[in-house]
Amino acid sequence: MPLHQYHFNASISSSSSTFIAPPSAFTSSSRSQNFSLPLRNSEICRCVATPQEAKTPTAYKTSVSRNANMGKLQAGYLFPEVARRRNAHKEKYPDAQVISLGIGDTTEPIPDVITSSMSKKCQALSTLEGYSGYGAEQGEKSLRAAIRSTFYTDLGINDDDIFVSDGAKCDISRLQVVFGSDVTMAVQDPSYPAYVDSSVIMGQTGQFQKDVEKYANIEYMNCTPENGFFPDLSKSTRTDIIFFCSPNNPTGAAATREQLTRLVQFAKDNGSIIVYDSAYAMYMSDDNPRSIFEIPGATEVAIETSSFSKYAGFTGVRLGWTVVPKELLFSDGFPVARDFNRVVCTCFNGASNVAQAGGLACLSPDGLKAMREVIGFYKENTEIIVDTFNSLGFKVYGGRNAPYVWVHFPGRSSWDVFAEILEKTHVVTTPGSGFGPGGEGFVRVSAFGHRANVLEACKRFRQLYK
């Protein structure tokens, strides 16, 4: 049966308890042997305040001032806040079968061809011959070579331009340390919130402006359905650093070769550095660039960061990389790579040697085949989600080149939609405004989930919005 043909027969009442059902209510499907929805009330952390006596003296305080930039941050970081609301919902409905399609955390098992290599490495560490301690902070030479040959062949990238890390998110913060507090920066709006929050913490921004939901001194490059989710660079102010993600999180939009050529030229014209996040490049279905370095001249203006998290299920294993070409220079002619190397050597002791063994296995012929199969499974999930919202009359974006579906709820608060869906269907999504003011009126639905969960969630969406 084609992926877009699904039949949902359950009825819905006005009560959200419609969706409270025993695990047996879910039908099995592809890869469902790994599917379970256990009730784990013990996972809910209850914070209990200790009552204070009326005359308790004021707590001791040090003489150290708080980092004023931390005080600029608004509320909690997006994903912990979503998790807090999910846990509160679980406490309110302890018998509900809550399905999480919010945070982009993978759910399918890591292929055995990859875990077996990590297991062998672990076992070898118990022997004199196989034990290894600290490795190179930049990563094992064999893995750096494998990353280059797999993703950057004939793109002007050398093995020693590649820095292996514990994930792209960590490298984003290390890059901010390299850039310091005196730079200006631009982001796509909407975009992954780590770019903005790390900029705030570093002191690159002004105060949060509540009337426009933006930080001062950040250039928010508006990305909308009307401009194909690619910013109008003619209206963008010059900044030192440009954070750019393609395929984009959260919109799922992938920049074309012509668009990236314009972005590289824009950076050259302004003397800017592009930090290009390619964490979802292997999800690309269109004939668009997988790397910024496919664009001529990009090695002079761009850094690229990527990760095994969404390719091989390494969200918990933690392994990624950043490419800093030797041609990329600061205004005084000093190589950016040398400063990044210094930060890496100062702040990091290198990725786990067990994780790096897994990375090498990922890039073997069998490992690449296994990763593509897992990615294909998640892309089938996106097709199911897209078909569901399309059938309900929603404007839907993404889903083709990324594991996220960007659903438009015009005129509505995205946090209100998030709350409505959670309350009435027990499905966790992500409010679009958490990715920037340009995300208001949208909700991101993640395709990372067991097939039975995705089918059940879509059944509930159909019942809620029919």
GROMACS .gro file of C-alpha atoms in nm:
model
  466
    1MET     CA    1   0.000   0.000   0.000
    2PRO     CA    2   0.144   0.346  -0.088
    3LEU     CA    3   0.268   0.542   0.208
    4HIS     CA    4   0.005   0.812   0.159
    5GLN     CA    5  -0.287   0.569   0.189
    6TYR     CA    6  -0.369   0.511   0.552
    7HIS     CA    7  -0.706   0.446   0.709
    8PHE     CA    8  -0.784   0.562   1.060
    9ASN     CA    9  -1.105   0.415   1.201
   10ALA     CA   10  -1.097   0.532   1.561
   11SER     CA   11  -1.359   0.784   1.672
   12ILE     CA   12  -1.294   1.089   1.885
   13SER     CA   13  -1.493   1.240   2.169
   14SER     CA   14  -1.472   1.587   2.315
   15SER     CA   15  -1.256   1.451   2.593
   16SER     CA   16  -0.880   1.419   2.558
   17SER     CA   17  -0.912   1.086   2.737
   18THR     CA   18  -1.003   0.940   2.397
   19PHE     CA   19  -0.632   0.891   2.343
   20ILE     CA   20  -0.568   0.710   2.671
   21ALA     CA   21  -0.530   0.351   2.567
   22PRO     CA   22  -0.330   0.043   2.663
   23PRO     CA   23  -0.020  -0.041   2.459
   24SER     CA   24  -0.209  -0.324   2.292
   25ALA     CA   25  -0.422  -0.067   2.112
   26PHE     CA   26  -0.134   0.013   1.879
   27THR     CA   27  -0.091  -0.198   1.568
   28SER     CA   28   0.247  -0.332   1.464
   29SER     CA   29   0.420  -0.218   1.151
   30SER     CA   30   0.761  -0.183   0.994
   31ARG     CA   31   1.041  -0.204   1.254
   32SER     CA   32   0.774  -0.231   1.526
   33GLN     CA   33   0.962  -0.500   1.712
   34ASN     CA   34   1.151  -0.213   1.875
   35PHE     CA   35   0.835  -0.021   1.960
   36SER     CA   36   0.705   0.017   2.312
   37LEU     CA   37   0.528   0.280   2.512
   38PRO     CA   38   0.598   0.192   2.875
   39LEU     CA   39   0.453   0.403   3.148
   40ARG     CA   40   0.737   0.536   3.357
   41ASN     CA   41   0.602   0.767   3.619
   42SER     CA   42   0.934   0.731   3.796
   43GLU     CA   43   1.092   0.937   3.518
   44ILE     CA   44   0.894   1.243   3.624
   45CYS     CA   45   1.099   1.454   3.857
   46ARG     CA   46   0.894   1.632   4.123
   47CYS     CA   47   1.063   1.935   4.272
   48VAL     CA   48   0.952   1.984   4.629
   49ALA     CA   49   1.039   2.311   4.798
   50THR     CA   50   1.141   2.293   5.163
   51PRO     CA   51   0.926   2.531   5.371
   52GLN     CA   52   1.129   2.809   5.527
   53GLU     CA   53   1.080   2.937   5.876
   54ALA     CA   54   0.957   3.292   5.902
   55LYS     CA   55   1.286   3.432   6.030
   56THR     CA   56   1.534   3.238   5.816
   57PRO     CA   57   1.836   3.464   5.755
   58THR     CA   58   1.929   3.564   5.401
   59ALA     CA   59   2.138   3.297   5.224
   60TYR     CA   60   2.510   3.357   5.201
   61LYS     CA   61   2.619   3.519   4.875
   62THR     CA   62   2.963   3.534   4.719
   63SER     CA   63   3.116   3.856   4.587
   64VAL     CA   64   3.124   3.726   4.228
   65SER     CA   65   2.903   3.910   3.983
   66ARG     CA   66   2.679   3.708   3.756
   67ASN     CA   67   2.761   3.708   3.385
   68ALA     CA   68   2.525   3.982   3.269
   69ASN     CA   69   2.482   3.810   2.933
   70MET     CA   70   2.317   3.512   3.101
   71GLY     CA   71   2.053   3.751   3.230
   72LYS     CA   72   1.964   3.845   2.872
   73LEU     CA   73   1.848   3.493   2.789
   74GLN     CA   74   1.472   3.454   2.765
   75ALA     CA   75   1.295   3.180   2.964
   76GLY     CA   76   1.450   2.836   2.921
   77TYR     CA   77   1.628   2.691   2.620
   78LEU     CA   78   1.355   2.571   2.382
   79PHE     CA   79   1.390   2.195   2.406
   80PRO     CA   80   1.422   2.167   2.787
   81GLU     CA   81   1.110   2.387   2.807
   82VAL     CA   82   0.923   2.151   2.574
   83ALA     CA   83   1.042   1.860   2.789
   84ARG     CA   84   0.924   2.037   3.106
   85ARG     CA   85   0.576   2.082   2.962
   86ARG     CA   86   0.571   1.723   2.840
   87ASN     CA   87   0.659   1.596   3.187
   88ALA     CA   88   0.393   1.818   3.346
   89HIS     CA   89   0.143   1.673   3.100
   90LYS     CA   90   0.248   1.318   3.190
   91GLU     CA   91   0.194   1.400   3.556
   92LYS     CA   92  -0.150   1.542   3.477
   93TYR     CA   93  -0.244   1.237   3.266
   94PRO     CA   94  -0.044   0.947   3.416
   95ASP     CA   95  -0.228   0.686   3.207
   96ALA     CA   96  -0.197   0.865   2.874
   97GLN     CA   97   0.012   0.722   2.593
   98VAL     CA   98   0.221   1.032   2.520
   99ILE     CA   99   0.395   1.035   2.182
  100SER     CA  100   0.693   1.264   2.133
  101LEU     CA  101   0.739   1.416   1.788
  102GLY     CA  102   0.900   1.727   1.933
  103ILE     CA  103   1.274   1.726   1.999
  104GLY     CA  104   1.470   1.583   1.708
  105ASP     CA  105   1.594   1.274   1.890
  106THR     CA  106   1.638   0.956   1.688
  107THR     CA  107   1.448   0.644   1.792
  108GLU     CA  108   1.561   0.356   1.571
  109PRO     CA  109   1.845   0.127   1.685
  110ILE     CA  110   2.197   0.194   1.563
  111PRO     CA  111   2.277  -0.062   1.290
  112ASP     CA  112   2.472  -0.362   1.412
  113VAL     CA  113   2.755  -0.308   1.164
  114ILE     CA  114   2.827   0.013   1.356
  115THR     CA  115   2.772  -0.100   1.716
  116SER     CA  116   2.977  -0.416   1.661
  117SER     CA  117   3.279  -0.199   1.577
  118MET     CA  118   3.227   0.004   1.892
  119SER     CA  119   3.191  -0.316   2.093
  120LYS     CA  120   3.519  -0.450   1.954
  121LYS     CA  121   3.689  -0.125   2.045
  122CYS     CA  122   3.549  -0.147   2.398
  123GLN     CA  123   3.672  -0.503   2.438
  124ALA     CA  124   4.014  -0.409   2.303
  125LEU     CA  125   4.047  -0.145   2.575
  126SER     CA  126   4.063  -0.434   2.825
  127THR     CA  127   4.385  -0.559   2.669
  128LEU     CA  128   4.740  -0.425   2.681
  129GLU     CA  129   4.761  -0.434   2.304
  130GLY     CA  130   4.429  -0.259   2.244
  131TYR     CA  131   4.428  -0.001   2.520
  132SER     CA  132   4.451   0.365   2.427
  133GLY     CA  133   4.424   0.676   2.640
  134TYR     CA  134   4.416   1.033   2.520
  135GLY     CA  135   4.399   1.067   2.146
  136ALA     CA  136   4.457   1.366   1.923
  137GLU     CA  137   4.220   1.649   2.009
  138GLN     CA  138   4.150   1.690   1.637
  139GLY     CA  139   4.042   1.329   1.597
  140GLU     CA  140   4.196   1.007   1.471
  141LYS     CA  141   4.372   1.042   1.137
  142SER     CA  142   4.186   0.748   0.987
  143LEU     CA  143   3.847   0.898   1.070
  144ARG     CA  144   3.940   1.244   0.942
  145ALA     CA  145   4.054   1.084   0.617
  146ALA     CA  146   3.731   0.883   0.590
  147ILE     CA  147   3.516   1.194   0.646
  148ARG     CA  148   3.706   1.381   0.375
  149SER     CA  149   3.685   1.099   0.121
  150THR     CA  150   3.314   1.040   0.191
  151PHE     CA  151   3.183   1.396   0.199
  152TYR     CA  152   3.449   1.630   0.054
  153THR     CA  153   3.621   1.456  -0.236
  154ASP     CA  154   3.741   1.708  -0.497
  155LEU     CA  155   3.612   2.003  -0.290
  156GLY     CA  156   3.952   2.142  -0.190
  157ILE     CA  157   3.934   2.004   0.164
  158ASN     CA  158   4.232   1.827   0.324
  159ASP     CA  159   4.226   1.571   0.603
  160ASP     CA  160   4.380   1.814   0.851
  161ASP     CA  161   4.109   2.074   0.779
  162ILE     CA  162   3.868   1.840   0.961
  163PHE     CA  163   3.823   1.848   1.338
  164VAL     CA  164   3.637   1.552   1.492
  165SER     CA  165   3.423   1.643   1.792
  166ASP     CA  166   3.150   1.535   2.030
  167GLY     CA  167   2.882   1.690   1.811
  168ALA     CA  168   2.795   1.990   1.596
  169LYS     CA  169   2.617   2.172   1.879
  170CYS     CA  170   2.933   2.165   2.090
  171ASP     CA  171   3.138   2.294   1.798
  172ILE     CA  172   2.899   2.585   1.748
  173SER     CA  173   2.986   2.704   2.099
  174ARG     CA  174   3.359   2.648   2.043
  175LEU     CA  175   3.340   2.856   1.728
  176GLN     CA  176   3.172   3.133   1.924
  177VAL     CA  177   3.467   3.129   2.163
  178VAL     CA  178   3.699   3.170   1.865
  179PHE     CA  179   3.498   3.466   1.732
  180GLY     CA  180   3.468   3.639   2.070
  181SER     CA  181   3.229   3.907   2.184
  182ASP     CA  182   3.316   4.186   1.940
  183VAL     CA  183   3.167   4.033   1.625
  184THR     CA  184   2.824   4.086   1.475
  185MET     CA  185   2.618   3.792   1.359
  186ALA     CA  186   2.322   3.697   1.141
  187VAL     CA  187   2.087   3.400   1.151
  188GLN     CA  188   1.811   3.265   0.936
  189ASP     CA  189   1.474   3.338   1.093
  190PRO     CA  190   1.356   3.082   1.191
  191SER     CA  191   1.663   2.875   1.280
  192TYR     CA  192   1.813   2.635   1.534
  193PRO     CA  193   1.810   2.829   1.866
  194ALA     CA  194   2.168   2.736   1.967
  195TYR     CA  195   2.304   2.994   1.723
  196VAL     CA  196   2.125   3.283   1.891
  197ASP     CA  197   2.160   3.166   2.250
  198SER     CA  198   2.535   3.106   2.218
  199SER     CA  199   2.568   3.453   2.066
  200VAL     CA  200   2.382   3.604   2.361
  201ILE     CA  201   2.600   3.420   2.614
  202MET     CA  202   2.916   3.540   2.438
  203GLY     CA  203   2.802   3.902   2.466
  204GLN     CA  204   2.760   3.962   2.093
  205THR     CA  205   2.406   4.096   2.128
  206GLY     CA  206   2.206   4.367   2.296
  207GLN     CA  207   1.902   4.318   2.515
  208PHE     CA  208   1.596   4.120   2.413
  209GLN     CA  209   1.335   4.346   2.252
  210LYS     CA  210   0.995   4.213   2.352
  211ASP     CA  211   0.799   4.421   2.103
  212VAL     CA  212   0.964   4.242   1.808
  213GLU     CA  213   1.076   3.924   1.987
  214LYS     CA  214   1.438   3.978   1.879
  215TYR     CA  215   1.775   4.052   2.035
  216ALA     CA  216   1.937   4.381   1.946
  217ASN     CA  217   2.248   4.361   1.727
  218ILE     CA  218   2.148   4.033   1.561
  219GLU     CA  219   2.052   4.038   1.195
  220TYR     CA  220   1.745   3.815   1.158
  221MET     CA  221   1.730   3.710   0.792
  222ASN     CA  222   1.361   3.651   0.729
  223CYS     CA  223   1.288   3.311   0.570
  224THR     CA  224   0.924   3.263   0.472
  225PRO     CA  225   0.716   3.057   0.230
  226GLU     CA  226   0.698   3.367   0.011
  227ASN     CA  227   1.077   3.378  -0.043
  228GLY     CA  228   1.119   3.000  -0.051
  229PHE     CA  229   1.276   3.012   0.297
  230PHE     CA  230   1.588   3.175   0.154
  231PRO     CA  231   1.659   3.530   0.275
  232ASP     CA  232   1.655   3.836   0.052
  233LEU     CA  233   2.024   3.918   0.081
  234SER     CA  234   1.971   4.259  -0.078
  235LYS     CA  235   1.784   4.358   0.239
  236SER     CA  236   2.032   4.198   0.481
  237THR     CA  237   2.272   4.411   0.679
  238ARG     CA  238   2.642   4.325   0.670
  239THR     CA  239   2.759   4.115   0.969
  240ASP     CA  240   3.085   3.942   1.059
  241ILE     CA  241   2.934   3.594   1.103
  242ILE     CA  242   2.643   3.433   0.917
  243PHE     CA  243   2.492   3.114   1.062
  244PHE     CA  244   2.322   2.916   0.787
  245CYS     CA  245   2.166   2.568   0.801
  246SER     CA  246   2.071   2.366   0.492
  247PRO     CA  247   1.864   2.154   0.489
  248ASN     CA  248   1.718   2.388   0.746
  249ASN     CA  249   1.606   2.307   1.095
  250PRO     CA  250   1.313   2.374   1.149
  251THR     CA  251   1.165   2.452   0.804
  252GLY     CA  252   1.318   2.159   0.615
  253ALA     CA  253   1.407   2.389   0.324
  254ALA     CA  254   1.723   2.311   0.126
  255ALA     CA  255   1.913   2.589  -0.050
  256THR     CA  256   1.977   2.548  -0.421
  257ARG     CA  257   2.318   2.579  -0.585
  258GLU     CA  258   2.225   2.920  -0.722
  259GLN     CA  259   2.111   3.041  -0.379
  260LEU     CA  260   2.429   2.922  -0.207
  261THR     CA  261   2.638   3.082  -0.480
  262ARG     CA  262   2.468   3.412  -0.395
  263LEU     CA  263   2.531   3.354  -0.023
  264VAL     CA  264   2.902   3.290  -0.078
  265GLN     CA  265   2.931   3.600  -0.296
  266PHE     CA  266   2.742   3.802  -0.033
  267ALA     CA  267   2.994   3.686   0.229
  268LYS     CA  268   3.287   3.774   0.004
  269ASP     CA  269   3.148   4.117  -0.076
  270ASN     CA  270   3.108   4.188   0.296
  271GLY     CA  271   3.417   4.011   0.430
  272SER     CA  272   3.197   3.780   0.638
  273ILE     CA  273   3.241   3.422   0.758
  274ILE     CA  274   2.963   3.168   0.699
  275VAL     CA  275   2.913   2.896   0.960
  276TYR     CA  276   2.731   2.634   0.754
  277ASP     CA  277   2.540   2.364   0.943
  278SER     CA  278   2.501   2.055   0.722
  279ALA     CA  279   2.374   1.816   0.990
  280TYR     CA  280   2.091   1.693   0.764
  281ALA     CA  281   2.275   1.677   0.431
  282MET     CA  282   2.224   1.302   0.390
  283TYR     CA  283   1.846   1.357   0.398
  284MET     CA  284   1.864   1.556   0.076
  285SER     CA  285   1.637   1.426  -0.199
  286ASP     CA  286   1.678   1.718  -0.439
  287ASP     CA  287   1.984   1.787  -0.651
  288ASN     CA  288   2.106   2.058  -0.415
  289PRO     CA  289   2.456   2.096  -0.267
  290ARG     CA  290   2.529   1.871   0.031
  291SER     CA  291   2.821   2.090   0.134
  292ILE     CA  292   2.890   2.462   0.114
  293PHE     CA  293   3.229   2.371  -0.030
  294GLU     CA  294   3.061   2.262  -0.353
  295ILE     CA  295   3.035   2.634  -0.422
  296PRO     CA  296   3.350   2.787  -0.582
  297GLY     CA  297   3.532   3.019  -0.343
  298ALA     CA  298   3.357   2.889  -0.031
  299THR     CA  299   3.684   2.771   0.127
  300GLU     CA  300   3.780   3.138   0.164
  301VAL     CA  301   3.466   3.240   0.354
  302ALA     CA  302   3.306   2.934   0.513
  303ILE     CA  303   3.325   2.684   0.796
  304GLU     CA  304   3.112   2.369   0.787
  305THR     CA  305   2.988   2.170   1.084
  306SER     CA  306   2.813   1.833   1.073
  307SER     CA  307   2.726   1.530   1.281
  308PHE     CA  308   2.657   1.158   1.290
  309SER     CA  309   2.361   1.218   1.524
  310LYS     CA  310   2.081   1.215   1.266
  311TYR     CA  311   2.258   0.980   1.023
  312ALA     CA  312   2.345   0.688   1.249
  313GLY     CA  313   2.142   0.751   1.565
  314PHE     CA  314   2.443   0.897   1.747
  315THR     CA  315   2.242   1.151   1.947
  316GLY     CA  316   2.361   0.976   2.263
  317VAL     CA  317   2.694   0.847   2.131
  318ARG     CA  318   2.804   1.203   2.042
  319LEU     CA  319   3.024   1.236   1.735
  320GLY     CA  320   3.052   1.512   1.477
  321TRP     CA  321   3.304   1.722   1.288
  322THR     CA  322   3.384   2.074   1.176
  323VAL     CA  323   3.574   2.173   0.862
  324VAL     CA  324   3.789   2.487   0.879
  325PRO     CA  325   3.981   2.536   0.552
  326LYS     CA  326   4.334   2.676   0.565
  327GLU     CA  327   4.234   2.944   0.315
  328LEU     CA  328   3.994   3.102   0.567
  329LEU     CA  329   4.172   3.402   0.720
  330PHE     CA  330   4.090   3.675   0.970
  331SER     CA  331   4.124   4.039   0.867
  332ASP     CA  332   4.488   4.040   0.983
  333GLY     CA  333   4.571   3.735   0.771
  334PHE     CA  334   4.584   3.489   1.063
  335PRO     CA  335   4.431   3.147   0.981
  336VAL     CA  336   4.098   3.082   1.153
  337ALA     CA  337   4.188   2.712   1.173
  338ARG     CA  338   4.485   2.784   1.400
  339ASP     CA  339   4.268   2.967   1.652
  340PHE     CA  340   4.002   2.696   1.636
  341ASN     CA  341   4.271   2.435   1.693
  342ARG     CA  342   4.391   2.626   1.999
  343VAL     CA  343   4.037   2.643   2.142
  344VAL     CA  344   3.986   2.272   2.073
  345CYS     CA  345   4.313   2.181   2.244
  346THR     CA  346   4.230   2.405   2.541
  347CYS     CA  347   3.864   2.312   2.593
  348PHE     CA  348   3.841   1.956   2.465
  349ASN     CA  349   4.032   1.631   2.502
  350GLY     CA  350   3.905   1.471   2.184
  351ALA     CA  351   3.604   1.260   2.096
  352SER     CA  352   3.563   0.921   2.262
  353ASN     CA  353   3.782   0.660   2.093
  354VAL     CA  354   3.485   0.420   2.110
  355ALA     CA  355   3.261   0.672   1.933
  356GLN     CA  356   3.530   0.729   1.670
  357ALA     CA  357   3.543   0.355   1.603
  358GLY     CA  358   3.171   0.379   1.540
  359GLY     CA  359   3.228   0.673   1.306
  360LEU     CA  360   3.475   0.473   1.100
  361ALA     CA  361   3.220   0.192   1.075
  362CYS     CA  362   2.955   0.442   0.964
  363LEU     CA  363   3.171   0.541   0.670
  364SER     CA  364   3.249   0.186   0.557
  365PRO     CA  365   3.048   0.059   0.256
  366ASP     CA  366   2.823  -0.150   0.481
  367GLY     CA  367   2.790   0.134   0.731
  368LEU     CA  368   2.687   0.387   0.466
  369LYS     CA  369   2.428   0.142   0.335
  370ALA     CA  370   2.290   0.088   0.684
  371MET     CA  371   2.274   0.463   0.753
  372ARG     CA  372   2.087   0.526   0.428
  373GLU     CA  373   1.834   0.259   0.523
  374VAL     CA  374   1.767   0.425   0.859
  375ILE     CA  375   1.744   0.766   0.695
  376GLY     CA  376   1.502   0.619   0.441
  377PHE     CA  377   1.284   0.492   0.724
  378TYR     CA  378   1.261   0.839   0.879
  379LYS     CA  379   1.188   0.992   0.538
  380GLU     CA  380   0.894   0.752   0.504
  381ASN     CA  381   0.772   0.887   0.838
  382THR     CA  382   0.789   1.241   0.702
  383GLU     CA  383   0.580   1.139   0.403
  384ILE     CA  384   0.313   0.998   0.633
  385ILE     CA  385   0.306   1.318   0.839
  386VAL     CA  386   0.302   1.545   0.534
  387ASP     CA  387   0.018   1.347   0.375
  388THR     CA  388  -0.182   1.367   0.696
  389PHE     CA  389  -0.165   1.746   0.731
  390ASN     CA  390  -0.215   1.798   0.357
  391SER     CA  391  -0.533   1.591   0.375
  392LEU     CA  392  -0.656   1.817   0.655
  393GLY     CA  393  -0.608   2.127   0.444
  394PHE     CA  394  -0.298   2.268   0.613
  395LYS     CA  395  -0.013   2.439   0.433
  396VAL     CA  396   0.282   2.208   0.491
  397TYR     CA  397   0.651   2.265   0.422
  398GLY     CA  398   0.964   2.054   0.465
  399GLY     CA  399   0.961   1.676   0.490
  400ARG     CA  400   1.136   1.615   0.158
  401ASN     CA  401   1.494   1.712   0.240
  402ALA     CA  402   1.488   1.696   0.619
  403PRO     CA  403   1.324   1.489   0.895
  404TYR     CA  404   1.099   1.781   0.997
  405VAL     CA  405   0.754   1.890   0.883
  406TRP     CA  406   0.674   2.262   0.915
  407VAL     CA  407   0.297   2.310   0.951
  408HIS     CA  408   0.131   2.651   0.920
  409PHE     CA  409  -0.144   2.759   1.163
  410PRO     CA  410  -0.201   3.115   1.036
  411GLY     CA  411  -0.313   3.372   1.290
  412ARG     CA  412  -0.248   3.146   1.587
  413SER     CA  413   0.017   3.145   1.856
  414SER     CA  414   0.250   2.851   1.801
  415TRP     CA  415   0.270   2.787   2.177
  416ASP     CA  416  -0.112   2.781   2.187
  417VAL     CA  417  -0.119   2.525   1.905
  418PHE     CA  418   0.150   2.323   2.082
  419ALA     CA  419  -0.063   2.325   2.400
  420GLU     CA  420  -0.381   2.234   2.211
  421ILE     CA  421  -0.220   1.938   2.039
  422LEU     CA  422  -0.059   1.816   2.361
  423GLU     CA  423  -0.377   1.854   2.567
  424LYS     CA  424  -0.615   1.699   2.315
  425THR     CA  425  -0.399   1.435   2.148
  426HIS     CA  426  -0.114   1.369   2.394
  427VAL     CA  427   0.134   1.430   2.110
  428VAL     CA  428   0.440   1.650   2.170
  429THR     CA  429   0.541   1.884   1.887
  430THR     CA  430   0.765   2.195   1.888
  431PRO     CA  431   0.626   2.551   1.870
  432GLY     CA  432   0.769   2.742   1.577
  433SER     CA  433   0.826   3.065   1.769
  434GLY     CA  434   1.094   2.883   1.970
  435PHE     CA  435   1.309   2.903   1.655
  436GLY     CA  436   1.272   3.281   1.624
  437PRO     CA  437   0.998   3.535   1.554
  438GLY     CA  438   0.971   3.410   1.196
  439GLY     CA  439   0.845   3.079   1.331
  440GLU     CA  440   0.533   3.225   1.488
  441GLY     CA  441   0.219   3.058   1.354
  442PHE     CA  442   0.404   2.733   1.272
  443VAL     CA  443   0.457   2.403   1.450
  444ARG     CA  444   0.744   2.165   1.378
  445VAL     CA  445   0.660   1.795   1.375
  446SER     CA  446   0.957   1.560   1.393
  447ALA     CA  447   0.968   1.239   1.191
  448PHE     CA  448   1.195   1.074   1.447
  449GLY     CA  449   0.968   0.808   1.591
  450HIS     CA  450   0.874   0.443   1.576
  451ARG     CA  451   0.640   0.375   1.283
  452ALA     CA  452   0.352   0.271   1.509
  453ASN     CA  453   0.389   0.594   1.706
  454VAL     CA  454   0.387   0.806   1.390
  455LEU     CA  455   0.078   0.630   1.257
  456GLU     CA  456  -0.102   0.670   1.590
  457ALA     CA  457  -0.006   1.037   1.615
  458CYS     CA  458  -0.136   1.100   1.263
  459LYS     CA  459  -0.461   0.926   1.350
  460ARG     CA  460  -0.499   1.162   1.643
  461PHE     CA  461  -0.418   1.466   1.425
  462ARG     CA  462  -0.690   1.359   1.182
  463GLN     CA  463  -0.942   1.321   1.461
  464LEU     CA  464  -0.858   1.659   1.614
  465TYR     CA  465  -0.859   1.865   1.294
  466LYS     CA  466  -1.107   1.681   1.070
   0.00000   0.00000   0.00000
